[in-house]
Structure formats: C-alpha cells, structure tokens
Amino acid sequence: MHAAQTCNLARLLSHTARLWPQRTALIHGDALTPTRWTWAQIDARVDALVAGLRALGLKKGDRILLQSRNNLAMFESGWAAFRMGCVWVPTNFRLAPGEVAYLGASSGAVAMLVEPLFAGHAEAVRAASPALQQVVWIGDAPAGELSYEGLIAQHRGAAPAEAVVAHDDPLWFFYTSGTTGKPKAAVLTHGQMAFVVTNHLADLIPGTTEQDVSIALAPLSHGAGIHALLNVARGAATVLLPSEKMDPALVWLLIERHRVSNLFTVPTIVKLLVEHPAVDQHDHSSLRFMVYAGAPMYRADQRLALQKLGPVLVQYFGLGEVTGCITVLPAHMHSAIDADPNAHVGACGLPRTGMEVAVLDEQMNPRAVGEIGEICVRGPAVFAGYHDNPEATARALRGGWFHTGDLGTLDARGLLSITGRESDMYISGGSNVYPREAEEVLLTHPGVAEVAVLGVPDRQWGEVGVAVVVRRVGGDAHADADAVSAEALLAFLDGRLARYRWPRRIFFWDALPKSGYGKITKNEVRALLFDRGEVQRVNAD
C-alpha cells in the first residue's frame, strides 16, 4: 500500500489568488502612502521566482537560506520555496554574521537570499557553507551578482510549476533559540503545516475572511510568519511595518488606517502597546483578535490590555516544534475581573483541537490534578524531528510524546497552567521554587514595569532567588522611581507569597535584555549579574 500524496502548502496562495485576484494581499512602505500588491501580483511573482531559482539549478529538497527584514521578498520567498518543494530557512535578521553562518552550514543551504545591508552575513555564510551555490540579493546587487528583482523580471510570466509532495516532505527549518547549545532546526512538513494552519484558523482567529486585515509586528521568520500563513489562506491582507523599529504610536495609526482585525505578538509587545498613550488616540474598534504567545502574560498586563481593548485577547501556548499548537485560551475565556468565572487567571488554556496534552512525571506517568509535572503533547501538529540531530530528536520525542521542557499543572476541567521552565526552577534549602510565582506578585506593584526572578548559587542554601526590576516612572505618584526600593518590594510580598519563594536580593536596572521576539532572556540576565559583580559565582570547593 502506498501513502497518498498531500497538498503542497503553496496551494494556500494559489487558491486565494484565483479566488480574489484583485484584492490587496500585502501593504508595506510609508505609513501615509504605502505600496500595495494584489494576490494575483504576488502569485505571479512567486511563479517567476520559482522559475528563476530552478534555472539556477535549485531542485526539490534544496534548502534556501533567507537573511532579510520584513519586506516583499520575505513575504514571497517562503511561498516560492514551498511551491518548489524546497525548504525555507529564514533567519532572525538580528543575528550576528557568525550565527547566520552556522544556520547556513548546519541546514546545508544551497542558495541564500539576502539584503545588501547584511553583506557581512553573506560573506560569513559563503565561508562556512560548502554547499552554498547561489547568493541572490534583495535590493541593489553587487556588480556581477544576482538580483532578486532581476530574477523575477527575467522569468515574468512563467507558467506555474508546483512540486508534488508527500505528507512528511519538509518545507521549513524552524530554528529554535534553545537555552543551551546551538540552535536546532525543527523540521516542519507539508502535512503537519496543513493541520496547523487549519487548527490555527479554527482556534485562534475563527471566522476570518478576505474582508479582514492583519498586521505583522515581528519578523516573519518565526511566529509572525506562521500567523501570516493563516491570513493568506483566507485572503486577508497583511500590513508590514515601514521599518523594523517598534513604534507603538505608528502601530495604532496603522491599525486605525487599515482597519486591522487580527495580529500576533508576544506579551511584552502587548504591554508596550497598551501602556502607550496612542492606544487612546486611535480607533482600534476593528481589532477582533490580538493573539499573544511566546511567554505567559502577567495578570497585571493582561488586565490592562482587556480594559483598554475589550475582549480581543487570545492566548496560545506552544513551541516551534509544535508550531504553537498546544493550548488556547480564547477571547471569551478572558476577563479583566478576577472574580469572573471566565477570567481563568493563570491558565494558558485548553488543548488545541485534535491535540492531546499531558502533565507527566519523570517515569512518564500522568500527574494527579493540580500536581506539577512536565508538559507533554502529541498529535498531528508535532514536528518531524530536528534536522541532522537524531539524539536531540530522540530526547524530545521519547515515549511517544513531545517533551516541552515546561512545567505545569492540569485542573479538573483540563485547563493547563504553566509554572515555568524546568531550567527556570531552582531549589533553595530543599524546596522547589518557581520564579514565575514571585514575578506575578511583584508585577502587581504599581512601581514595577518589568521583572525577572531567577535562582543563583548560594553556599548556605544551594540556590537563592534574585529579582531584577525595571521601575515604572511617571503616572501614579506611588509609581515614582524613588518610591520603589528593595525594602518596599519585600514588604509588598509579605502576606502575598510564602517567604521561601521570595527573592533574597533585588536589583534595579534601566532595562532587561530581550530576544529578537521581545521575550526577556534570563540566560542573559544571569550572565549580566555575574559580569557586573552583583552576584558572585560559587565554586564547588
């Protein structure tokens, strides 16, 4: 018996282009006079790009590395790779040349699409990647080198040529940032992603049509790129920011101007948006779904967002390996009122449609209701494994489950709550401490804007907690910087959190380090604490 072939994911674009050829697909450029492209134009350009890359010798299964900010080529190149049966390997454009060189070499990329701004990255990839055959420049190409637009112009009008694919054929190497070691390429496949797109449409932005508009606030290389697939599938236009700078005032202007109805982002960006005065200066009544993921949202931030925006928040929990498809907390399961039974404070939702979530102990047995264990998941959204890394794949998929490395609990109804990463938990005096519990309480203090709590070595207790706090300046008189001291915050914890969970020391910084996707990076916080001498390393002797 032979397995049936599967639909090439690029069909999402070709179907939409056939149905809505003259509707706007993409909006990018100056906020007042942006450039617009229709679905027919995008589809034809993708066909031309496919023909051009094939003329250069690329074939099914080849990997195409992309180093670019959000722009037309970033939006198109994934569809071209999918249509060819190739593997799209987008990078986070903020990575250093050496980091991108590793991605190029480890993926075995045979072609690289790159903006001239990143010429140093291209040079590093060329030096590190023996498989690399072609570099195509997005923008002005150096003398004698290939131009992205030139390639499209040369092959304009090319007939569609879609590769036949199987369910498990890879289409995207989704590099995970991992807390230890080098990034790993999670292999996403055509069959898996067909399920993920369908599931996201059902669970995250139900009822989306060609009348809707989305705005991309993060690089399309990762979660925002997955979200863009959904809008393409339904014919909803995507707005790209004019630059990589996150300007909340501009975001609210664009939401008003283009009647944006859905967006994907991370909790820190939600916080930035709703705390900015522009939220009250622009009409955002068109917004139906503000999807947030990547990290749990602190209750204080969630409450403010609901008060400012109404019932539009949708939370999902997931990792790149499961393409976000683990749990969902839809809009009707949010409330700004803690006592409301729909508030579900601290929960990250119910298992996604067609997915199974379990909280397991170290022997792979289910934990009792309310008991902490590792969050594991199985179902059609789970990836095919890590590229060229069977050991990591075996660890991640042991026992037939994908192991997230996150710790959490399930309640009697099946709602999941995350207590933290396994790597975040520290043991102080024999007690397990989960930093998120202290972070949640500290963020309800009016003078605290951001906080990271983590365990550091201690000779007496093994480990103790320290908190790094960014003060909130201005506004409420109680929030003035001078009013927020270590003593005041410890007093604030009294009666709200068991003492063994308190951080022993509190430091005040002007800002916390964040990843390219807006998440606080605790590894960098820990390193800075040591580098600054605020925390001392403890030797084994």
Coordinates of C-alpha atoms in Angstrom, one line a residue:
M1 CA 0.0 0.0 0.0
H2 CA 1.3 3.4 -0.9
A3 CA 0.6 6.6 1.1
A4 CA -1.4 9.2 -0.7
Q5 CA 0.4 12.4 -1.7
T6 CA -0.5 15.5 0.2
C7 CA -1.4 19.1 -0.8
N8 CA 1.6 21.4 -1.4
L9 CA 1.2 24.1 1.2
A10 CA 1.8 26.7 -1.5
R11 CA -1.8 25.9 -2.6
L12 CA -3.0 28.3 0.1
L13 CA -1.6 31.2 -2.0
S14 CA -2.6 29.9 -5.5
H15 CA -6.2 29.2 -4.3
T16 CA -6.5 32.7 -2.8
A17 CA -5.0 34.3 -5.9
R18 CA -7.5 32.5 -8.1
L19 CA -10.5 33.5 -5.9
W20 CA -9.5 37.1 -5.0
P21 CA -7.0 38.1 -7.7
Q22 CA -7.5 41.9 -7.4
R23 CA -7.9 42.1 -3.6
T24 CA -4.9 43.6 -1.7
A25 CA -2.5 40.9 -0.3
L26 CA 0.3 43.0 1.1
I27 CA 0.8 46.6 2.3
H28 CA 4.2 47.9 3.0
G29 CA 6.1 51.2 2.9
D30 CA 5.4 54.8 4.0
A31 CA 2.6 54.9 6.6
L32 CA 0.7 57.5 4.6
T33 CA 1.4 56.3 1.0
P34 CA 2.2 52.6 1.3
T35 CA 2.7 50.3 -1.7
R36 CA 0.1 47.6 -2.2
W37 CA 0.3 44.3 -4.0
T38 CA -2.7 42.2 -5.1
W39 CA -2.9 38.4 -4.7
A40 CA -2.6 38.0 -8.5
Q41 CA 0.6 40.1 -8.4
I42 CA 2.1 38.1 -5.5
D43 CA 1.2 34.8 -7.1
A44 CA 2.7 35.7 -10.4
R45 CA 5.9 37.0 -8.8
V46 CA 6.2 33.7 -6.8
D47 CA 5.9 31.8 -10.1
A48 CA 8.6 33.9 -11.7
L49 CA 10.9 33.4 -8.6
V50 CA 10.3 29.7 -8.8
A51 CA 11.3 29.6 -12.4
G52 CA 14.3 31.7 -11.8
L53 CA 15.6 29.6 -8.9
R54 CA 15.0 26.4 -10.9
A55 CA 17.0 27.9 -13.8
L56 CA 19.9 28.4 -11.3
G57 CA 19.8 24.7 -10.6
L58 CA 17.7 24.5 -7.4
K59 CA 15.6 21.4 -7.1
K60 CA 13.1 19.7 -4.7
G61 CA 14.6 19.2 -1.3
D62 CA 17.2 22.0 -1.5
R63 CA 17.4 24.5 1.4
I64 CA 17.1 28.2 0.8
L65 CA 18.5 30.5 3.5
L66 CA 17.0 33.9 3.9
Q67 CA 18.6 36.9 5.7
S68 CA 16.2 39.8 5.5
R69 CA 14.0 42.2 7.4
N70 CA 10.2 42.1 6.8
N71 CA 9.6 43.1 3.2
L72 CA 8.1 41.9 -0.1
A73 CA 10.8 39.3 -0.6
M74 CA 10.5 38.0 2.9
F75 CA 6.7 37.5 2.3
E76 CA 7.1 35.9 -1.1
S77 CA 10.2 33.7 -0.7
G78 CA 8.6 31.2 1.6
W79 CA 5.8 30.5 -0.9
A80 CA 8.4 30.1 -3.6
A81 CA 10.3 27.5 -1.5
F82 CA 7.1 25.6 -0.7
R83 CA 6.0 25.6 -4.3
M84 CA 9.4 24.2 -5.4
G85 CA 9.3 21.5 -2.8
C86 CA 12.4 23.2 -1.3
V87 CA 13.0 24.0 2.4
W88 CA 12.7 27.6 3.6
V89 CA 15.4 28.5 6.1
P90 CA 14.6 32.1 7.4
T91 CA 16.8 33.6 10.0
N92 CA 16.1 36.2 12.7
F93 CA 17.6 39.2 10.9
R94 CA 19.1 40.4 14.2
L95 CA 21.5 37.5 14.4
A96 CA 25.2 38.2 14.0
P97 CA 27.1 37.0 10.9
G98 CA 28.7 34.1 12.7
E99 CA 25.3 32.9 14.0
V100 CA 23.8 33.1 10.5
A101 CA 26.9 31.3 9.1
Y102 CA 26.1 28.4 11.5
L103 CA 22.5 28.3 10.2
G104 CA 23.6 28.2 6.6
A105 CA 26.2 25.4 7.2
S106 CA 24.0 23.3 9.5
S107 CA 21.0 23.5 7.2
G108 CA 23.1 22.6 4.1
A109 CA 21.7 25.7 2.3
V110 CA 22.4 25.7 -1.4
A111 CA 21.1 29.3 -2.0
M112 CA 20.9 32.4 0.1
L113 CA 18.6 35.4 -0.4
V114 CA 20.0 38.4 1.4
E115 CA 19.6 42.2 1.7
P116 CA 22.7 44.3 0.9
L117 CA 22.6 45.6 4.5
F118 CA 23.7 42.1 5.5
A119 CA 26.7 41.8 3.1
G120 CA 28.8 40.6 6.1
H121 CA 26.4 37.9 6.8
A122 CA 26.5 36.7 3.2
E123 CA 30.3 36.6 3.3
A124 CA 30.3 34.6 6.5
V125 CA 27.8 32.1 5.1
R126 CA 29.9 31.7 1.9
A127 CA 33.0 31.0 4.0
A128 CA 31.2 28.5 6.3
S129 CA 28.9 26.7 3.8
P130 CA 30.5 24.4 1.2
A131 CA 27.0 23.5 -0.2
L132 CA 26.2 27.1 -1.0
Q133 CA 26.0 27.7 -4.7
Q134 CA 24.0 30.9 -5.3
V135 CA 23.5 34.2 -3.5
V136 CA 20.6 36.4 -4.6
W137 CA 20.5 40.0 -3.4
I138 CA 17.2 41.6 -2.3
G139 CA 17.8 45.2 -3.5
D140 CA 20.9 46.5 -5.2
A141 CA 23.2 43.6 -6.1
P142 CA 27.0 43.9 -6.1
A143 CA 28.5 44.0 -9.6
G144 CA 28.3 40.7 -11.3
E145 CA 25.9 39.1 -8.7
L146 CA 22.3 38.0 -8.9
S147 CA 19.4 40.4 -8.2
Y148 CA 16.1 39.2 -6.7
E149 CA 14.0 41.6 -8.7
G150 CA 16.2 40.9 -11.8
L151 CA 15.5 37.2 -11.4
I152 CA 11.8 37.8 -11.2
A153 CA 11.8 40.2 -14.2
Q154 CA 13.7 37.7 -16.3
H155 CA 11.2 35.0 -15.7
R156 CA 8.0 37.1 -15.5
G157 CA 5.0 35.2 -17.0
A158 CA 6.5 31.8 -16.2
A159 CA 3.9 29.0 -16.0
P160 CA 3.1 27.7 -12.5
A161 CA 5.2 24.7 -11.6
E162 CA 4.3 23.2 -8.3
A163 CA 6.2 20.2 -6.9
V164 CA 4.3 17.1 -5.9
V165 CA 4.9 16.5 -2.2
A166 CA 4.3 13.8 0.5
H167 CA 3.0 14.4 4.0
D168 CA 6.4 14.2 5.6
D169 CA 8.3 16.3 3.0
P170 CA 9.9 19.2 4.8
L171 CA 9.1 22.8 3.9
W172 CA 10.5 24.9 6.7
F173 CA 13.5 24.6 9.0
F174 CA 12.2 26.5 12.1
Y175 CA 15.3 27.2 14.1
T176 CA 14.7 27.2 17.9
S177 CA 16.6 29.5 20.1
G178 CA 17.1 26.8 22.8
T179 CA 18.5 27.7 26.2
T180 CA 21.6 25.6 25.8
G181 CA 23.9 24.8 22.9
K182 CA 23.5 25.7 19.2
P183 CA 20.1 26.4 17.7
K184 CA 18.3 23.3 16.3
A185 CA 16.3 23.2 13.1
A186 CA 12.8 21.8 13.8
V187 CA 11.6 20.2 10.6
L188 CA 8.1 21.4 9.7
T189 CA 6.4 19.4 6.9
H190 CA 3.7 20.0 4.3
G191 CA 1.2 17.6 6.0
Q192 CA 1.9 18.9 9.5
M193 CA 1.6 22.5 8.5
A194 CA -1.7 21.9 6.7
F195 CA -3.1 20.7 10.0
V196 CA -1.5 23.6 11.9
V197 CA -3.0 26.3 9.6
T198 CA -6.4 24.7 9.7
N199 CA -6.2 24.4 13.5
H200 CA -5.0 28.0 14.0
L201 CA -7.8 29.3 11.8
A202 CA -10.3 27.3 13.9
D203 CA -8.9 28.0 17.3
L204 CA -7.2 31.5 17.1
I205 CA -8.9 33.7 14.5
P206 CA -12.2 31.9 13.7
G207 CA -14.4 33.5 11.0
T208 CA -11.5 35.2 9.2
T209 CA -12.3 36.2 5.6
E210 CA -11.0 38.2 2.8
Q211 CA -12.5 41.3 4.5
D212 CA -10.0 41.0 7.3
V213 CA -6.6 42.7 7.7
S214 CA -3.6 41.6 9.8
I215 CA -0.5 43.5 10.9
A216 CA 2.9 41.8 11.3
L217 CA 4.7 43.2 14.4
A218 CA 7.5 40.7 14.5
P219 CA 9.9 39.1 12.0
L220 CA 8.1 36.8 9.5
S221 CA 10.9 34.3 10.2
H222 CA 9.1 32.7 13.1
G223 CA 5.7 33.1 14.8
A224 CA 4.6 36.1 12.8
G225 CA 5.4 34.1 9.7
I226 CA 3.2 31.2 10.8
H227 CA 0.4 33.7 11.5
A228 CA 0.8 35.2 8.0
L229 CA 0.0 31.8 6.5
L230 CA -3.5 31.9 8.1
N231 CA -4.3 35.2 6.6
V232 CA -3.1 34.1 3.1
A233 CA -5.3 31.0 3.4
R234 CA -8.3 33.3 3.9
G235 CA -7.3 36.1 1.6
A236 CA -6.9 38.7 4.4
A237 CA -4.3 41.4 3.7
T238 CA -1.1 41.7 5.8
V239 CA 0.3 45.1 6.7
L240 CA 4.1 45.2 7.3
L241 CA 5.6 48.0 9.4
P242 CA 7.6 50.6 7.5
S243 CA 10.8 49.6 9.4
E244 CA 12.0 47.2 12.0
K245 CA 11.5 49.8 14.7
M246 CA 8.7 49.1 17.1
D247 CA 6.8 52.4 17.4
P248 CA 3.6 51.9 19.3
A249 CA 2.1 55.2 18.1
L250 CA 2.7 54.1 14.5
V251 CA 1.2 50.7 15.2
W252 CA -2.0 52.2 16.5
L253 CA -2.1 54.6 13.5
L254 CA -1.8 51.7 11.1
I255 CA -4.4 49.7 12.9
E256 CA -6.8 52.6 12.6
R257 CA -5.9 53.4 9.0
H258 CA -6.1 49.9 7.6
R259 CA -8.9 48.6 9.9
V260 CA -6.7 45.8 11.2
S261 CA -8.7 43.0 12.7
N262 CA -6.1 40.5 13.8
L263 CA -2.5 40.4 14.9
F264 CA 0.0 38.1 16.5
T265 CA 2.5 39.2 19.1
V266 CA 4.2 38.5 22.4
P267 CA 3.2 39.7 25.9
T268 CA 5.9 42.3 26.2
I269 CA 4.7 43.9 23.0
V270 CA 1.1 43.8 24.1
K271 CA 2.3 45.6 27.3
L272 CA 4.2 48.2 25.3
L273 CA 1.2 48.9 23.0
V274 CA -1.5 49.2 25.7
E275 CA 0.7 51.3 28.0
H276 CA 1.4 53.9 25.3
P277 CA -0.9 56.9 25.2
A278 CA -1.6 56.3 21.5
V279 CA -3.9 53.5 22.4
D280 CA -6.4 56.1 23.5
Q281 CA -5.8 58.4 20.5
H282 CA -6.7 56.0 17.6
D283 CA -9.7 53.9 16.7
H284 CA -9.0 50.3 17.2
S285 CA -12.6 49.1 17.2
S286 CA -11.8 46.9 14.1
L287 CA -9.5 44.7 16.2
R288 CA -11.1 41.3 16.9
F289 CA -8.2 39.1 17.8
M290 CA -4.9 40.1 19.5
V291 CA -3.2 36.8 19.7
Y292 CA -0.3 36.6 22.1
A293 CA 2.1 33.7 22.7
G294 CA 5.8 33.0 23.3
A295 CA 5.6 33.5 27.0
P296 CA 2.8 33.6 29.6
M297 CA 1.3 37.1 30.2
Y298 CA 1.4 38.5 33.7
R299 CA -2.0 39.2 35.1
A300 CA -1.5 42.9 35.7
D301 CA -0.6 43.3 32.0
Q302 CA -3.5 41.1 30.9
R303 CA -5.9 43.1 32.9
L304 CA -4.8 46.4 31.5
A305 CA -5.0 45.1 27.9
L306 CA -8.5 43.9 28.5
Q307 CA -9.5 47.2 30.0
K308 CA -8.1 49.1 27.0
L309 CA -9.1 46.9 24.1
G310 CA -12.1 44.9 25.3
P311 CA -12.5 41.1 24.8
V312 CA -10.0 40.6 22.0
L313 CA -7.1 38.7 23.7
V314 CA -6.4 35.2 22.5
Q315 CA -3.6 33.3 24.2
Y316 CA -1.9 30.2 22.9
F317 CA 0.9 28.1 24.3
G318 CA 3.2 26.2 22.0
L319 CA 6.8 25.8 20.8
G320 CA 8.2 25.9 17.3
E321 CA 8.4 22.1 17.3
V322 CA 4.6 22.0 17.6
T323 CA 4.2 25.3 15.7
G324 CA 2.3 26.9 18.6
C325 CA -0.4 24.2 18.6
I326 CA -0.6 23.0 22.3
T327 CA -3.3 25.0 24.1
V328 CA -5.6 28.0 23.5
L329 CA -7.4 30.4 25.8
P330 CA -9.9 32.1 23.5
A331 CA -11.3 35.6 23.9
H332 CA -14.4 34.5 25.8
M333 CA -12.2 32.8 28.4
H334 CA -10.5 36.1 29.4
S335 CA -11.8 38.7 31.8
A336 CA -10.3 41.8 33.5
I337 CA -12.3 40.9 36.6
D338 CA -10.5 38.4 38.8
A339 CA -13.7 37.1 40.4
D340 CA -15.3 36.5 37.0
P341 CA -15.5 32.7 36.3
N342 CA -14.4 33.5 32.7
A343 CA -11.2 35.1 33.9
H344 CA -9.2 31.8 34.2
V345 CA -6.4 33.7 35.9
G346 CA -3.0 31.9 35.4
A347 CA -4.3 29.4 32.9
C348 CA -3.0 29.2 29.3
G349 CA -6.0 27.3 28.0
L350 CA -7.4 24.1 26.8
P351 CA -5.8 21.5 24.5
R352 CA -6.0 22.6 20.9
T353 CA -8.5 20.9 18.6
G354 CA -7.1 17.4 17.7
M355 CA -4.2 17.6 20.1
E356 CA -3.6 15.8 23.4
V357 CA -1.8 17.5 26.4
A358 CA -0.5 15.6 29.4
V359 CA 1.5 16.6 32.6
L360 CA 3.9 13.7 33.2
D361 CA 6.4 12.7 35.9
E362 CA 9.9 11.5 35.3
Q363 CA 8.7 8.0 34.7
M364 CA 6.2 9.2 32.1
N365 CA 3.2 8.7 34.3
P366 CA 0.4 11.3 34.4
R367 CA 0.4 13.6 37.4
A368 CA -2.7 14.0 39.5
V369 CA -4.9 17.0 39.0
G370 CA -3.1 20.1 40.3
E371 CA 0.3 18.4 40.6
I372 CA 3.3 19.8 38.8
G373 CA 5.0 17.8 36.0
E374 CA 6.4 18.3 32.6
I375 CA 4.0 19.4 29.9
C376 CA 4.0 16.9 27.0
V377 CA 1.9 16.9 23.8
R378 CA 1.1 14.6 20.9
G379 CA -1.0 15.0 17.8
P380 CA -0.7 16.0 14.1
A381 CA 1.0 19.3 14.8
V382 CA 4.1 17.8 16.3
F383 CA 7.2 18.2 14.1
A384 CA 9.1 15.6 12.2
G385 CA 12.2 15.9 14.4
Y386 CA 15.4 18.0 14.3
H387 CA 17.4 18.2 11.1
D388 CA 20.5 16.1 11.3
N389 CA 20.2 15.6 15.1
P390 CA 18.8 12.2 15.9
E391 CA 19.9 12.4 19.5
A392 CA 18.0 15.6 20.2
T393 CA 15.0 14.2 18.3
A394 CA 15.0 11.0 20.4
R395 CA 15.1 13.1 23.6
A396 CA 12.4 15.4 22.5
L397 CA 10.1 12.6 21.4
R398 CA 10.8 9.9 24.0
G399 CA 7.9 7.7 25.0
G400 CA 5.8 8.9 22.0
W401 CA 5.3 12.4 23.4
F402 CA 6.9 15.7 22.5
H403 CA 8.5 17.0 25.7
T404 CA 8.2 20.8 26.0
G405 CA 10.6 21.3 28.9
D406 CA 8.0 23.4 30.5
L407 CA 6.4 22.6 33.9
G408 CA 2.8 23.0 34.6
T409 CA -0.5 21.6 36.1
L410 CA -3.8 20.5 34.7
D411 CA -7.0 21.2 36.6
A412 CA -10.1 19.0 36.8
R413 CA -11.5 20.6 33.6
G414 CA -8.3 20.1 31.6
L415 CA -7.1 23.7 31.7
L416 CA -3.3 23.9 31.7
S417 CA -1.3 26.4 33.8
I418 CA 2.4 26.9 33.3
T419 CA 4.6 27.1 36.4
G420 CA 7.9 27.7 34.5
R421 CA 10.6 26.1 32.5
E422 CA 12.4 23.2 34.1
S423 CA 15.6 25.2 33.7
D424 CA 14.0 28.2 35.5
M425 CA 13.1 26.3 38.6
Y426 CA 15.6 26.5 41.4
I427 CA 16.0 24.5 44.7
S428 CA 16.5 26.6 47.8
G429 CA 17.0 24.8 51.1
G430 CA 15.5 21.7 49.6
S431 CA 12.3 23.4 48.3
N432 CA 11.4 23.8 44.6
V433 CA 10.8 27.4 43.8
Y434 CA 9.2 28.6 40.5
P435 CA 10.2 32.2 39.8
R436 CA 7.0 33.0 38.0
E437 CA 5.1 33.0 41.2
A438 CA 7.2 35.9 42.6
E439 CA 7.2 37.7 39.3
E440 CA 3.4 37.6 39.1
V441 CA 3.1 39.3 42.6
L442 CA 5.8 41.9 42.0
L443 CA 4.2 43.0 38.7
T444 CA 1.0 44.0 40.6
H445 CA 3.1 46.6 42.4
P446 CA 2.3 50.0 40.7
G447 CA 6.0 50.9 40.6
V448 CA 7.2 47.8 38.8
A449 CA 7.3 47.8 35.0
E450 CA 9.2 44.6 34.4
V451 CA 10.8 41.9 36.5
A452 CA 12.9 38.8 36.1
V453 CA 13.4 36.4 39.0
L454 CA 15.9 33.6 38.8
G455 CA 18.0 31.3 41.0
V456 CA 21.7 31.9 41.6
P457 CA 24.2 29.8 43.6
D458 CA 24.4 30.2 47.3
R459 CA 26.8 28.4 49.7
Q460 CA 24.2 28.1 52.5
W461 CA 21.0 27.3 50.6
G462 CA 22.3 25.8 47.4
E463 CA 20.4 28.4 45.4
V464 CA 18.5 31.6 46.3
G465 CA 16.3 33.8 44.2
V466 CA 17.2 37.3 43.0
A467 CA 14.9 39.7 41.3
V468 CA 16.0 42.2 38.6
V469 CA 13.4 45.0 38.5
V470 CA 12.8 47.8 36.0
R471 CA 10.9 50.6 37.7
R472 CA 7.9 52.3 36.2
V473 CA 8.5 56.0 36.1
G474 CA 5.7 58.7 36.0
G475 CA 2.0 58.4 36.2
D476 CA 0.7 57.3 39.6
A477 CA 2.5 59.0 42.4
H478 CA 3.1 55.6 44.0
A479 CA 4.9 54.5 40.9
D480 CA 7.6 57.2 41.1
A481 CA 11.1 55.6 40.9
D482 CA 12.1 56.9 44.3
A483 CA 9.1 55.1 45.9
V484 CA 10.3 51.7 44.7
S485 CA 13.0 50.2 46.9
A486 CA 14.1 46.7 47.7
E487 CA 12.6 47.1 51.2
A488 CA 9.3 48.3 49.8
L489 CA 9.0 45.4 47.4
L490 CA 9.8 42.8 50.0
A491 CA 7.2 44.4 52.3
F492 CA 4.8 44.1 49.4
L493 CA 5.4 40.4 49.1
D494 CA 4.6 39.9 52.8
G495 CA 1.3 38.1 53.1
R496 CA 1.1 37.6 49.3
L497 CA 3.7 34.9 48.8
A498 CA 5.3 32.3 51.1
R499 CA 8.7 33.5 52.4
Y500 CA 10.7 30.7 50.9
R501 CA 9.6 31.9 47.5
W502 CA 10.8 35.4 48.0
P503 CA 13.9 36.6 46.1
R504 CA 16.7 37.2 48.7
R505 CA 18.1 40.2 46.8
I506 CA 16.6 42.8 44.5
F507 CA 18.5 44.7 41.8
F508 CA 17.2 47.7 39.8
W509 CA 18.2 48.0 36.2
D510 CA 17.2 50.5 33.5
A511 CA 16.2 47.7 31.1
L512 CA 16.1 43.9 30.8
P513 CA 17.7 42.1 27.9
K514 CA 15.2 40.7 25.4
S515 CA 15.3 38.3 22.4
G516 CA 14.6 39.4 18.9
Y517 CA 11.0 38.4 19.6
G518 CA 10.6 40.6 22.7
K519 CA 11.0 37.9 25.4
I520 CA 13.1 38.5 28.5
T521 CA 16.2 36.3 28.2
K522 CA 17.0 35.0 31.6
N523 CA 20.3 33.5 30.5
E524 CA 21.5 37.0 29.6
V525 CA 20.1 38.4 32.9
R526 CA 22.1 35.8 34.8
A527 CA 25.3 36.4 32.8
L528 CA 25.0 40.2 33.4
L529 CA 24.5 39.7 37.1
F530 CA 27.8 37.8 37.2
D531 CA 29.6 40.1 34.8
R532 CA 28.6 43.2 36.8
G533 CA 29.7 41.6 40.0
E534 CA 26.2 41.9 41.5
V535 CA 26.2 38.1 42.1
Q536 CA 29.2 36.0 42.9
R537 CA 29.9 32.7 41.3
V538 CA 30.1 29.9 43.9
N539 CA 32.9 27.3 43.4
A540 CA 32.2 23.7 44.2
D541 CA 35.1 23.7 46.7

